[in-house]
Coordinates of C-alpha atoms in Angstrom, one line a residue:
M176 CA 72.9 59.7 116.2
P177 CA 71.0 63.0 116.2
T178 CA 72.0 65.5 113.5
K179 CA 73.7 68.6 114.9
K180 CA 71.9 71.8 114.1
K181 CA 73.9 74.8 112.9
P182 CA 74.5 77.2 115.7
Q183 CA 72.2 80.2 115.5
V184 CA 74.2 83.4 115.3
T185 CA 72.6 86.5 116.8
A186 CA 73.8 89.7 115.3
S187 CA 74.4 92.7 117.5
P188 CA 71.7 95.3 117.2
R189 CA 74.1 97.5 115.2
R190 CA 75.1 94.8 112.8
R191 CA 71.5 93.8 112.3
R192 CA 70.6 97.4 111.5
E193 CA 73.4 97.6 109.0
L194 CA 72.2 94.4 107.3
L195 CA 68.7 95.7 107.1
D196 CA 69.8 99.0 105.8
T197 CA 71.8 97.2 103.1
A198 CA 68.8 95.0 102.2
A199 CA 66.5 98.1 102.1
E200 CA 68.8 99.8 99.6
V201 CA 68.8 96.7 97.4
F202 CA 65.0 96.2 97.6
A203 CA 64.5 99.9 96.8
A204 CA 66.9 99.8 93.8
Q205 CA 65.9 96.5 92.3
G206 CA 62.4 95.7 93.5
Y207 CA 61.4 93.0 95.9
N208 CA 60.8 90.2 93.4
A209 CA 64.0 90.8 91.5
T210 CA 66.1 90.9 94.7
T211 CA 67.6 87.6 95.9
V212 CA 69.3 86.8 99.2
R213 CA 72.5 86.4 97.3
K214 CA 72.2 90.0 96.0
I215 CA 71.7 91.3 99.5
A216 CA 74.6 89.2 100.8
D217 CA 76.8 90.5 98.0
A218 CA 75.9 94.1 98.8
A219 CA 76.7 93.4 102.5
G220 CA 80.0 91.7 101.7
M221 CA 79.1 88.3 103.0
L222 CA 78.2 84.8 101.7
A223 CA 74.5 84.2 101.1
G224 CA 74.6 81.3 103.5
S225 CA 75.9 83.5 106.3
L226 CA 72.9 85.9 105.9
Y227 CA 70.6 83.0 106.8
Y228 CA 72.2 82.9 110.2
H229 CA 70.6 86.3 110.9
F230 CA 67.3 86.1 108.9
D231 CA 65.4 83.1 107.7
S232 CA 64.3 84.7 104.4
K233 CA 64.2 87.9 102.4
E234 CA 60.5 88.2 103.3
S235 CA 61.5 88.4 107.0
M236 CA 64.0 91.2 106.2
L237 CA 61.4 93.2 104.2
D238 CA 58.9 92.7 107.0
E239 CA 61.2 94.1 109.6
I240 CA 62.3 97.0 107.3
L241 CA 58.6 98.1 106.7
S242 CA 57.3 97.4 110.2
T243 CA 60.1 99.4 111.8
F244 CA 59.5 102.4 109.4
L245 CA 55.8 102.4 110.0
T246 CA 56.1 102.0 113.8
E247 CA 58.3 105.1 113.9
L248 CA 56.1 107.0 111.5
W249 CA 53.0 106.4 113.7
E250 CA 54.8 107.2 116.9
G251 CA 55.5 110.7 115.4
Y252 CA 52.1 111.0 113.7
D253 CA 50.1 109.9 116.9
T254 CA 52.0 112.5 118.9
V255 CA 51.1 115.2 116.4
L256 CA 47.4 114.1 116.2
A257 CA 47.1 114.0 120.0
A258 CA 48.5 117.5 120.4
P259 CA 46.1 120.5 120.9
L260 CA 47.0 122.0 117.5
G261 CA 44.8 123.8 115.0
P262 CA 44.3 122.2 111.5
R263 CA 47.0 124.3 109.8
E264 CA 49.5 123.5 112.6
T265 CA 48.6 119.9 112.4
I266 CA 49.3 119.7 108.7
E267 CA 52.6 121.6 109.2
A268 CA 53.6 119.1 111.9
L269 CA 52.6 116.0 109.8
V270 CA 54.5 117.2 106.8
T271 CA 57.6 117.9 109.0
E272 CA 57.3 114.5 110.6
S273 CA 57.0 112.9 107.2
F274 CA 60.2 114.5 106.0
R275 CA 62.0 113.4 109.1
E276 CA 60.9 109.8 108.4
I277 CA 62.1 110.1 104.8
D278 CA 65.4 111.2 106.2
R279 CA 65.6 108.2 108.6
H280 CA 64.1 105.6 106.3
R281 CA 64.4 106.8 102.7
A282 CA 64.8 103.3 101.2
A283 CA 61.9 101.9 103.2
V284 CA 59.7 104.7 102.0
A285 CA 60.7 104.0 98.4
I286 CA 59.9 100.3 99.0
Y287 CA 56.6 101.1 100.6
Q288 CA 55.6 103.2 97.6
K289 CA 56.5 100.6 95.0
E290 CA 55.5 97.4 96.8
S291 CA 52.7 98.0 99.3
G292 CA 49.9 97.6 96.7
H293 CA 50.6 93.9 96.1
L294 CA 52.3 93.1 99.4
S295 CA 49.2 94.2 101.4
A296 CA 47.3 91.3 99.9
Q297 CA 49.5 88.8 101.7
P298 CA 48.5 87.9 105.3
R299 CA 52.0 88.8 106.6
F300 CA 51.9 92.3 105.2
H301 CA 48.2 93.1 105.8
Y302 CA 49.3 95.7 108.3
L303 CA 50.3 97.8 105.2
A304 CA 46.6 98.2 104.2
D305 CA 45.6 99.0 107.8
S306 CA 48.3 101.7 108.0
Q307 CA 47.2 103.2 104.7
A308 CA 43.6 103.4 105.9
K309 CA 44.7 105.0 109.2
F310 CA 47.0 107.4 107.3
E311 CA 44.2 108.5 104.9
K312 CA 41.8 109.0 107.8
A313 CA 44.2 111.2 109.7
W314 CA 44.9 113.5 106.7
L315 CA 41.4 113.7 105.5
G316 CA 40.1 114.3 109.0
T317 CA 42.5 117.2 109.5
L318 CA 41.7 118.8 106.2
E319 CA 37.9 118.5 106.9
R320 CA 38.4 120.0 110.3
G321 CA 40.3 122.9 108.6
V322 CA 37.5 123.6 106.3
A323 CA 34.9 123.4 109.1
E324 CA 36.9 125.8 111.3
G325 CA 37.6 128.2 108.5
A326 CA 41.4 127.6 108.3
F327 CA 41.1 126.3 104.7
R328 CA 38.9 127.4 101.8
D329 CA 35.4 126.0 102.0
E330 CA 35.4 125.1 98.2
L331 CA 38.5 122.9 98.7
D332 CA 38.2 119.4 97.2
I333 CA 39.3 117.5 100.3
R334 CA 40.3 114.2 98.7
L335 CA 42.1 115.9 95.8
T336 CA 44.0 118.1 98.3
Y337 CA 44.9 115.0 100.3
R338 CA 46.3 113.2 97.3
F339 CA 48.2 116.2 96.1
V340 CA 49.9 116.8 99.5
R341 CA 50.5 113.1 100.1
D342 CA 52.2 112.6 96.7
T343 CA 54.1 115.9 96.8
V344 CA 55.7 115.0 100.1
W345 CA 56.4 111.3 99.8
V346 CA 57.7 111.4 96.2
A347 CA 60.7 113.2 97.7
A348 CA 62.0 109.8 98.8
S349 CA 63.0 109.3 95.1
W350 CA 65.6 112.1 95.2
Y351 CA 66.2 112.9 98.8
R352 CA 69.6 111.8 100.3
P353 CA 70.3 112.1 104.0
G354 CA 73.1 114.5 104.9
G355 CA 72.4 116.8 102.0
R356 CA 72.4 120.5 101.7
H357 CA 69.0 121.0 103.5
S358 CA 67.7 119.4 106.7
P359 CA 64.4 117.6 106.6
E360 CA 62.9 120.4 108.6
E361 CA 64.1 123.0 106.1
I362 CA 62.7 121.0 103.2
A363 CA 59.4 120.7 105.0
R364 CA 59.3 124.4 105.6
Q365 CA 59.8 125.1 101.9
Y366 CA 57.2 122.6 100.9
L367 CA 54.7 123.9 103.3
S368 CA 55.2 127.5 102.1
M369 CA 54.4 126.3 98.5
V370 CA 51.4 124.1 99.5
L371 CA 49.8 126.4 102.0
D372 CA 50.7 129.9 100.6
G373 CA 51.4 129.2 96.9
I374 CA 54.3 130.4 94.8
A375 CA 53.0 133.6 93.3
V376 CA 54.0 137.0 94.6
R377 CA 51.1 138.6 96.6
T378 CA 50.0 141.8 95.0
E379 CA 47.6 143.2 97.7

């Protein structure tokens, strides 16, 4: 007599999103290697076995969390990069879009920062390295265009500036909480004021 397979349960899109959001928070707080399916299930208020009806592994969950974040990030970035904007306006739009993504996917950003270095060596997560290379090219290209067009100082160290802006923006995922006092757009405006115009009072 053939063995009956367990019925596959398909979660509603909303429930699936809730489970992935819970998993993302656990991964971000405890690290991927230290996180077990049981810990995710506990945080979601369900049995570990029940979680396997929706996802075949914690790796699948992490893959969906990161790929969803990066897909949305690049939808926003590609729109900015395709727009007829000057270099300064492009930087402003990229920073603003970055904070919007931190607002939407704070835990995923934290995971990406902590885990992408070693995950990208795995075939399943090779897209992380591809995304990083594309990200770097977009930012460096915009900064180089800004120097060439006279929007930014010609003595600017392009790569150092890129690293400074990148780290200054994305480290915000460590403290930012959605629904806080400031909107992502307002935080972006404050960051851009400091990055592009400095913090000292102008004397001239």
